[in-house]
CSV table of C-alpha atoms in Angstrom, one decimal:
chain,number,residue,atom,x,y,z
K,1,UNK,CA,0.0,0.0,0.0
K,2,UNK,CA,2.6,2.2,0.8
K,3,UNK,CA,4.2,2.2,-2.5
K,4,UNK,CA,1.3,2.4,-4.0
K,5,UNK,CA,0.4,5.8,-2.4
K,6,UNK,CA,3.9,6.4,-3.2
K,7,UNK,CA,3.5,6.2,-6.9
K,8,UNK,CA,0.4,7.7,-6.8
K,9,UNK,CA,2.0,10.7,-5.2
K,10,UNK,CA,5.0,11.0,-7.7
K,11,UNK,CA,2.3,10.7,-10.3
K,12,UNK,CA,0.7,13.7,-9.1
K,13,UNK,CA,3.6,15.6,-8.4
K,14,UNK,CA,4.3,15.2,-12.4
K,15,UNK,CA,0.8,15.8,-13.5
K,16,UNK,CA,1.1,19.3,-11.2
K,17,UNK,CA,4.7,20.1,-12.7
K,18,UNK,CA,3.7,19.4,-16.4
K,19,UNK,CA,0.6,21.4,-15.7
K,20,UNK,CA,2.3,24.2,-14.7
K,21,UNK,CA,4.7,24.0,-17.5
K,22,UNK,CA,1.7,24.6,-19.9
K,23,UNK,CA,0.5,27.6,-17.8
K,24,UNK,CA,3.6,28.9,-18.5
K,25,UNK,CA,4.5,28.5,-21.9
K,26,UNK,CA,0.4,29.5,-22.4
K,27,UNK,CA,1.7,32.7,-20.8
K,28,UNK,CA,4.9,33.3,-22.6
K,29,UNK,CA,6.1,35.5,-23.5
K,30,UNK,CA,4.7,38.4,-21.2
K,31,UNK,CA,7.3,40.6,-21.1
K,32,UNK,CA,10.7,41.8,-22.9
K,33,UNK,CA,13.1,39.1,-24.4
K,34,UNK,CA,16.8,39.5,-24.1
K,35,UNK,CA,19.1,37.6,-26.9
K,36,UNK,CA,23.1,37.8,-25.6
K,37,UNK,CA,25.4,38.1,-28.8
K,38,UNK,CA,28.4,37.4,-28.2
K,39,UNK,CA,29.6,39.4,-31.2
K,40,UNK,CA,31.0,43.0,-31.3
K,41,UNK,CA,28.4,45.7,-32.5
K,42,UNK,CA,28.7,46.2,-36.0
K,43,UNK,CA,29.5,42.9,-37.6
K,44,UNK,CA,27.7,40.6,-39.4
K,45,UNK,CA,26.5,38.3,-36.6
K,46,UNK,CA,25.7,40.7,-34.6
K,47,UNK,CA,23.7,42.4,-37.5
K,48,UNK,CA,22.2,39.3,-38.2
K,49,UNK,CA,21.1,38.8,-35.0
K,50,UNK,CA,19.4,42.3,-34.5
K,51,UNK,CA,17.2,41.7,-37.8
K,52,UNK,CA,15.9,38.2,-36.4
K,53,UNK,CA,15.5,40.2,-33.0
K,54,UNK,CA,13.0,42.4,-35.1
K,55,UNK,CA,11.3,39.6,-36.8
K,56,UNK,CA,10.5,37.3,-33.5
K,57,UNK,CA,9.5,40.7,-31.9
K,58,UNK,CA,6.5,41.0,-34.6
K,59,UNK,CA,5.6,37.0,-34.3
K,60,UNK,CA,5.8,36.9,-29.9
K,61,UNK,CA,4.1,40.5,-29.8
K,62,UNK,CA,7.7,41.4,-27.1
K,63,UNK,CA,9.9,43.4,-27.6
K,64,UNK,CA,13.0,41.4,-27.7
K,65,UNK,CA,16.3,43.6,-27.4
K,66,UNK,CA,20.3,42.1,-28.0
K,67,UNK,CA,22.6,42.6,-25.5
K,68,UNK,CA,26.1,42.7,-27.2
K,69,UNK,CA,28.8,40.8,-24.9
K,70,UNK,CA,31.8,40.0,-27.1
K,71,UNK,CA,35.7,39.0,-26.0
K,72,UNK,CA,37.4,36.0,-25.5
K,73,UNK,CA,36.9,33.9,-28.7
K,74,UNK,CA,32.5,34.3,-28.0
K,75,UNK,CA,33.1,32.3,-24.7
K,76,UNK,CA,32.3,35.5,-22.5
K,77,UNK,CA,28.8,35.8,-24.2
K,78,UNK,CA,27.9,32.1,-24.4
K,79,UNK,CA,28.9,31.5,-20.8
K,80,UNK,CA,26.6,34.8,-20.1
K,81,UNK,CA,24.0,32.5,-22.0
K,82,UNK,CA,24.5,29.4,-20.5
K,83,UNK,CA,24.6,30.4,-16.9
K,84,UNK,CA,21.1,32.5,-17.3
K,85,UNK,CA,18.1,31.7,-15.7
K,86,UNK,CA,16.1,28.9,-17.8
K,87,UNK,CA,12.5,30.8,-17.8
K,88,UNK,CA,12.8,31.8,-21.7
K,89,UNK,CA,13.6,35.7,-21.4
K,90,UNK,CA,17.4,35.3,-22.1
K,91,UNK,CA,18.4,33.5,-25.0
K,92,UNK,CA,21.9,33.4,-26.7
K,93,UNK,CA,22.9,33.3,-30.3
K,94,UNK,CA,25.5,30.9,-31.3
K,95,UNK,CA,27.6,30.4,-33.8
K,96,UNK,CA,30.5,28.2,-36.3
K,97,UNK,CA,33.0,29.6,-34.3
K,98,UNK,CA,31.2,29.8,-30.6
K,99,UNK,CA,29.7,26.3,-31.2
K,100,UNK,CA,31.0,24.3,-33.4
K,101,UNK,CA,34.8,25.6,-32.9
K,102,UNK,CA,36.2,27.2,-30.2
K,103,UNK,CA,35.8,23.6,-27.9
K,104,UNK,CA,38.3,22.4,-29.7
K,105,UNK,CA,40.7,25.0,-29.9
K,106,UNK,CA,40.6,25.1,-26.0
K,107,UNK,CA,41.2,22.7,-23.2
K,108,UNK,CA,38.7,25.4,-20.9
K,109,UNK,CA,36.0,26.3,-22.2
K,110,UNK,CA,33.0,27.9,-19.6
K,111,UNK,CA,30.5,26.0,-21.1
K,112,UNK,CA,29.3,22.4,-22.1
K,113,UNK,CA,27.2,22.7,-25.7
K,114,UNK,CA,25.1,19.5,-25.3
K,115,UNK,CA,24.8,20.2,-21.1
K,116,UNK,CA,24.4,24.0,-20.6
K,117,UNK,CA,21.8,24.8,-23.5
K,118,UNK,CA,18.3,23.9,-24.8
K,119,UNK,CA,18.8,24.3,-29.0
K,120,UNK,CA,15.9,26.4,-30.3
K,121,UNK,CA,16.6,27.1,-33.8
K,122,UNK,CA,19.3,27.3,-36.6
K,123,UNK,CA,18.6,30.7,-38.0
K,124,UNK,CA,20.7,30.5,-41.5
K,125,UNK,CA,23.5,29.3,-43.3
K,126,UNK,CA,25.9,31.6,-45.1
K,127,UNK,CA,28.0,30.1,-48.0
K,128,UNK,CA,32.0,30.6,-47.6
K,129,UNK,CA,33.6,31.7,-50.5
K,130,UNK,CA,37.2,31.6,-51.8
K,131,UNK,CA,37.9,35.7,-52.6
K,132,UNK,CA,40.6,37.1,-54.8
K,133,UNK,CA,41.9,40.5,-55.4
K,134,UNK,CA,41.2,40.9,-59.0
K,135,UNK,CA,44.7,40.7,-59.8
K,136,UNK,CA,45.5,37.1,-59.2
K,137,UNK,CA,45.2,35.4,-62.7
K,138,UNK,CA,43.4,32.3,-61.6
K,139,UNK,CA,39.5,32.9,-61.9
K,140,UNK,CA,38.2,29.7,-60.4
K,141,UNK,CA,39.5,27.5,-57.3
K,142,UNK,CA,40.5,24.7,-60.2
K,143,UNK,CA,42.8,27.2,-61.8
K,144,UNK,CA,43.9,28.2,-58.4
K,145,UNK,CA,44.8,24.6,-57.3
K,146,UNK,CA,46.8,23.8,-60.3
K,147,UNK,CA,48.9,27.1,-59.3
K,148,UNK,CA,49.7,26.1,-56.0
K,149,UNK,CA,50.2,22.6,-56.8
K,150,UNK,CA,53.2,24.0,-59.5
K,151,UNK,CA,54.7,26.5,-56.8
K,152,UNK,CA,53.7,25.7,-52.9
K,153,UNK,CA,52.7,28.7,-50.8
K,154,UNK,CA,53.0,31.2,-53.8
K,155,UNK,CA,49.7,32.9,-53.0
K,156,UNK,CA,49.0,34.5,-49.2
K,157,UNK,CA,45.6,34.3,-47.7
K,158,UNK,CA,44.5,37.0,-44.9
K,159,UNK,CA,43.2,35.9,-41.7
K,160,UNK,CA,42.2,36.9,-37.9
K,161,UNK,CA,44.7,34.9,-36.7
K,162,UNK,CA,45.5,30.9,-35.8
K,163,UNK,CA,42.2,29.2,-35.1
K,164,UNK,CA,39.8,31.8,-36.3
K,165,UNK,CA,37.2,30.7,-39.5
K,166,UNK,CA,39.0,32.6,-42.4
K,167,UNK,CA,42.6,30.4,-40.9
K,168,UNK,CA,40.4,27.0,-40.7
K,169,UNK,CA,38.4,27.2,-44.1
K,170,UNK,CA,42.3,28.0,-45.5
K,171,UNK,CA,43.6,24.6,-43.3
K,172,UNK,CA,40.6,22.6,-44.8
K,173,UNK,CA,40.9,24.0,-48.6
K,174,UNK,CA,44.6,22.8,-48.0
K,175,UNK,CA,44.0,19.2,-46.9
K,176,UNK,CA,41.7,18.5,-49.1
K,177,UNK,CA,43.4,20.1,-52.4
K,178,UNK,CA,46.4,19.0,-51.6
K,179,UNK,CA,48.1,22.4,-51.4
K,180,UNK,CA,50.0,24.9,-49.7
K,181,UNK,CA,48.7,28.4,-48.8
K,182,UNK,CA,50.4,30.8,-46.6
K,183,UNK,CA,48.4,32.6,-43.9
K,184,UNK,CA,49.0,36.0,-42.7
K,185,UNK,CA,47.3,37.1,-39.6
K,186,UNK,CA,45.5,40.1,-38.9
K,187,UNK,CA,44.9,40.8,-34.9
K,188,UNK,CA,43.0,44.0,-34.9
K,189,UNK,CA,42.3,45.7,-38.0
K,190,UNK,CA,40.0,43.3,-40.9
K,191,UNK,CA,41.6,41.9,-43.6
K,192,UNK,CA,40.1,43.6,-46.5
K,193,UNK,CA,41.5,46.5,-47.0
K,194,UNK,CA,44.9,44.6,-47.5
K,195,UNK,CA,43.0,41.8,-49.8
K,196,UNK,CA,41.0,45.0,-51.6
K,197,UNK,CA,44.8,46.8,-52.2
K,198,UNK,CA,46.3,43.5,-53.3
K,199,UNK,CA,48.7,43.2,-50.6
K,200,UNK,CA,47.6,39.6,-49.8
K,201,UNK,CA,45.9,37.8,-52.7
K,202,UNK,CA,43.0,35.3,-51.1
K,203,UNK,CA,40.7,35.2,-48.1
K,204,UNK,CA,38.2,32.1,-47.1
K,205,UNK,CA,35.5,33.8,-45.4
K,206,UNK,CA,31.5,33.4,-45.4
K,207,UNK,CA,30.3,35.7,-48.4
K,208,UNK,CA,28.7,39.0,-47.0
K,209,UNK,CA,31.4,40.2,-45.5
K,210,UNK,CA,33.1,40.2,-49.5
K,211,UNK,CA,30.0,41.2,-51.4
K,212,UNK,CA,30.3,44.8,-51.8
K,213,UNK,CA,33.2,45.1,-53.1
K,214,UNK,CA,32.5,41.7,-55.7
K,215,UNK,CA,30.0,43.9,-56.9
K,216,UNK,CA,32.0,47.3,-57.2
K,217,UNK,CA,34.4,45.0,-58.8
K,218,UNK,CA,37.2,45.3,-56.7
K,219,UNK,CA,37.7,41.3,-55.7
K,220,UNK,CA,36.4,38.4,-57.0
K,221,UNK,CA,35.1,34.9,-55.9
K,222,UNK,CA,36.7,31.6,-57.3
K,223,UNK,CA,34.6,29.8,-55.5
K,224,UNK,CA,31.1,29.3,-53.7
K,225,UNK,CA,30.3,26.4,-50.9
K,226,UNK,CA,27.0,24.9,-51.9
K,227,UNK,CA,25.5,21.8,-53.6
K,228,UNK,CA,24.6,24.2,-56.5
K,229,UNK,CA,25.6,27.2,-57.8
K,230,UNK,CA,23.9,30.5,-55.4
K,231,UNK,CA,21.2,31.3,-57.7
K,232,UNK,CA,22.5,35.3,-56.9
K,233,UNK,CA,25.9,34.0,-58.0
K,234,UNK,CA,25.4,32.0,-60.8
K,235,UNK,CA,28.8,32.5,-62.5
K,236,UNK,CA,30.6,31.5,-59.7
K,237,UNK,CA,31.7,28.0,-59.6
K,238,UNK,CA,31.3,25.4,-56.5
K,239,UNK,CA,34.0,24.1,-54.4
K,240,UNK,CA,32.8,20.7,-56.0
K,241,UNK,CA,32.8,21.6,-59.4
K,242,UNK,CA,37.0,22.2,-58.3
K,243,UNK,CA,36.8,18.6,-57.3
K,244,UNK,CA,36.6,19.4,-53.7
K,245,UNK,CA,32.8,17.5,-52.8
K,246,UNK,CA,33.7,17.6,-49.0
K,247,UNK,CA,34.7,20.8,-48.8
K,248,UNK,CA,31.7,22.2,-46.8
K,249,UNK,CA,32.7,25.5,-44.4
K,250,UNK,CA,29.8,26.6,-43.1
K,251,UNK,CA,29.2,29.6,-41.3
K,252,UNK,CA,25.9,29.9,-39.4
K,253,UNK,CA,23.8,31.3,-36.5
K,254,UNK,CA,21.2,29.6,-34.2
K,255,UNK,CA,19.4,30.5,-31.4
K,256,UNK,CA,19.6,28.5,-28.0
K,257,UNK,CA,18.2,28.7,-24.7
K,258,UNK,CA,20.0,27.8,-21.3
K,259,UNK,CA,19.4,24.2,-20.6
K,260,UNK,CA,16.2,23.7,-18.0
K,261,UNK,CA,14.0,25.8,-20.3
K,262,UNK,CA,10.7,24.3,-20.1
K,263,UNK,CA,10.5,21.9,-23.8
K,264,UNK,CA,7.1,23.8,-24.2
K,265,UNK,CA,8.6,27.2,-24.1
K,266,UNK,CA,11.9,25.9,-26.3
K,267,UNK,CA,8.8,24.6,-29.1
K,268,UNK,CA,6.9,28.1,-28.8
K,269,UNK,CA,10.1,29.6,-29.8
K,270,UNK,CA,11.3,27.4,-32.5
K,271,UNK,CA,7.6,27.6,-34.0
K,272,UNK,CA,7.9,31.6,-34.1
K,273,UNK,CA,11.9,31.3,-35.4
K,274,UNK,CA,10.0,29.4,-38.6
K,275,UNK,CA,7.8,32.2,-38.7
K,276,UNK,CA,10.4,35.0,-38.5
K,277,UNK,CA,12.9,33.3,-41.1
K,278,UNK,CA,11.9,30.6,-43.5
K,279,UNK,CA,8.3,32.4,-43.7
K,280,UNK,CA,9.2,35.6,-44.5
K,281,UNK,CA,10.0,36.5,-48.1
K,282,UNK,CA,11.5,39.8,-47.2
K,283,UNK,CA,14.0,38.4,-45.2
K,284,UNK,CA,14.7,35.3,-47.3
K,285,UNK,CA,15.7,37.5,-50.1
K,286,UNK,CA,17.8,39.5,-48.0
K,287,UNK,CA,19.8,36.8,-46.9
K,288,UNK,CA,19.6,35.2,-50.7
K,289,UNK,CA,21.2,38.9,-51.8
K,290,UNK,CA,24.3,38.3,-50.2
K,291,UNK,CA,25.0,34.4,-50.4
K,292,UNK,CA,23.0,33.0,-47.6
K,293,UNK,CA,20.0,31.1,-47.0
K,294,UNK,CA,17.9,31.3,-43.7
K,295,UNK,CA,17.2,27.8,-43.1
K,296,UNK,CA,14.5,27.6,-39.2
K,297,UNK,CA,14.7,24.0,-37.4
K,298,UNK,CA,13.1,22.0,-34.9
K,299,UNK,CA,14.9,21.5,-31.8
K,300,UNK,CA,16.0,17.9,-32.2
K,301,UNK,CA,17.3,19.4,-35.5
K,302,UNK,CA,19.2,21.8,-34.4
K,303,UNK,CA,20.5,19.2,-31.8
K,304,UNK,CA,21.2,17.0,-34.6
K,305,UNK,CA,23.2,19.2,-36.1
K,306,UNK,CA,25.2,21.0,-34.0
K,307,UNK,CA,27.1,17.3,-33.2
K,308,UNK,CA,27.7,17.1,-37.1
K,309,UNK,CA,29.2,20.5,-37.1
K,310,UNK,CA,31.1,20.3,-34.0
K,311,UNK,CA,32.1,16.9,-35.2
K,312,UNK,CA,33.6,18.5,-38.7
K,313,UNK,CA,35.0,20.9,-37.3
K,314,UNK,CA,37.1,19.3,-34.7
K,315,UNK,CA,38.9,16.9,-37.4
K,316,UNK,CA,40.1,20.5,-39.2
K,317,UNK,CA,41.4,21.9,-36.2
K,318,UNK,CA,43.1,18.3,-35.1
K,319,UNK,CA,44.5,18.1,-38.7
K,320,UNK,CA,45.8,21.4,-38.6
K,321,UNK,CA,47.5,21.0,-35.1
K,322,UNK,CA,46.2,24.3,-33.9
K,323,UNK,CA,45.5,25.1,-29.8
K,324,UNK,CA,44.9,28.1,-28.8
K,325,UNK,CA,46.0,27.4,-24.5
C-alpha cells in the first residue's frame, strides 16, 4: 500500500509540474526578451542577430532587445547564455566559431554545448567563398589549385589569426586540395582592406562580408560552398565543381536557450523562429542577396546538427594541429 500511495503521489507531483509548465509556456512570452550576442556591434552576426530580433519581436508581440557581450573567442557571451536563468527571457545566439569551434581550440571552455543549452533554432547558413583581389590570374579554385600545386605557398591568404574561421576554411581548402597556402594574420584591424589593395591575394571567409566590393568589382570569388551554384551568383563556380565535394565550411547562426528551459517554451520559440525566417519573403531575399539562405529548425534538429558541425569541425582543427591554450 505504501508504494502504491507512493507512486500515486509521484504521479501527481508530475501531472502538477507538467501542468504548470503549460500555464507557463500559455503565458509566454509576457514581457521583454533579451538575446546575448556574443559578437561586437557592428558585424555581421551581430547584424544578423538584430534583424531576427525584429522579426520574432512581430511573431511573440515582445519586444526582444540584443545585448552585445563579445571577447574572448565568443566564450564571455555564451557562458553569459549558459549560466542565465532557464524561464525563456534570455536566450543566446550561437555560432561556427562559438559552437562548433572554439571547444576544440581550448582545453577550458566555460560551457558544455550539449549540457548547458536547450537548441531552439538554426537561423541561417551563409556560404563561404574563396575571394581574390582581381589581380590574381586564376578565376576559379581549379585554376587556383593547379597554381599552388606548380609552386607551394606562392599565394597568401588573410586571416584573424591561428584558429579563427578565415585560418580554418584556409587549413581545410589545403587538406583537401592537396596544397600549400600561406596565412597572414591580422589581430586588430580586418583583412580587407589589404586583400581589396592586393597586398595579400586570397581570403576564405563566409560571403557577405566580400560582397560589396565583388560587386564594385574590386575582388572576386573563385569559388562558392554549396551543392549548386547561389542562384545570386550563378557565374561562380562550387567548391565541388573544383573537385573538392567535401569541402563544406559553413558559417551559421542559431538560437539557444540555457538548458532547464521548459520543452514547451523551447517549441513556442522554435515555432515563431519558422515564422520570423523561412516564412518571410522579405527576409529570405535578404539573406539570398548576399550568399545566404535562412534555413529555421526544430529543436531535435538543431541538436542533430550541432554534433555534425562540431564533429567536422574538430577533425580541421586536429589536422591542422592548432590550440589556442
Amino acid at each position: 500500500m505504501t508504494l502504491i500511495r507512493r507512486s500515486f503521489g509521484l504521479a501527481a507531483v508530475c501531472a502538477a509540474l507538467w501542468a504548470a509548465m503549460g500555464v507557463q509556456a500559455q503565458d509566454y512570452p509576457n514581457k521583454a526578451i533579451r538575446i546575448i550576442a556574443p559578437f561586437p556591434v557592428g558585424t555581421g552576426p551581430d547584424a544578423n542577430t538584430r534583424e531576427i530580433a525584429i522579426e520574432l519581436s512581430k511573431v511573440l508581440g515582445q519586444p526582444v532587445v540584443v545585448e552585445n557581450r563579445p571577447g574572448a573567442s565568443n566564450m564571455i557571451g555564451m557562458e553569459a547564455g549558459a549560466k542565465a536563468a532557464p524561464d525563456g527571457y534570455t536566450l543566446v545566439m550561437g555560432a561556427t566559431s562559438s559552437l562548433s569551434v572554439v571547444p576544440h581550440l581550448y582545453s577550458k571552455v566555460p560551457y558544455n554545448v550539449e549540457r548547458d543549452f536547450a537548441p531552439v533554432s538554426l537561423v541561417g547558413l551563409l556560404n563561404t567563398a574563396l575571394i581574390a583581389n582581381p589581380g590574381v590570374a586564376q578565376n576559379t579554385a581549379r585554376e587556383l589549385i593547379a597554381q599552388l600545386k606548380a609552386q607551394p605557398d606562392s599565394m597568401a591568404a588573410a586571416t584573424l589569426g591561428p584558429g579563427s574561421y578565415y585560418h580554418l576554411a584556409g587549413e581545410w581548402f589545403g587538406f583537401g586540395s592537396g596544397t600549400k597556402i600561406k596565412f597572414i594574420p591580422y589581430n586588430t584591424t580586418s583583412p580587407y582592406a589589404d586583400l581589396v589593395s592586393g597586398q595579400v591575394q586570397l581570403m576564405f571567409d563566409a560571403l557577405p562580408a566580400a560582397v560589396g566590393n565583388v560587386r564594385a568589382g574590386k575582388l572576386k570569388l573563385l569559388a562558392l560552398t554549396g551543392k549548386t551554384r547561389h542562384p545570386n551568383f550563378p557565374d561562380v563556380p562550387t567548391f565541388a565543381e573544383a573537385g573538392l565535394p567535401d569541402y563544406t565550411p559553413t558559417a551559421w547562426i542559431g538560437l539557444l536557450a540555457p538548458a532547464g528551459t521548459p520543452a514547451a517554451i523551447v517549441e513556442k520559440l522554435a515555432a515563431a523562429m519558422q515564422k520570423a525566417t523561412t516564412q518571410n519573403p522579405t527576409l529570405i531575399d535578404k539573406w539570398r542577396s548576399y550568399g545566404g539562405e535562412l534555413k529555421a529548425m526544430t529543436p531535435t534538429e538543431f541538436s542533430a546538427f550541432l554534433k555534425s558541425d562540431s564533429a567536422k569541425w574538430g577533425q580541421v582543427v586536429r589536422q591542422a594541429n592548432v590550440k589556442l591554450d
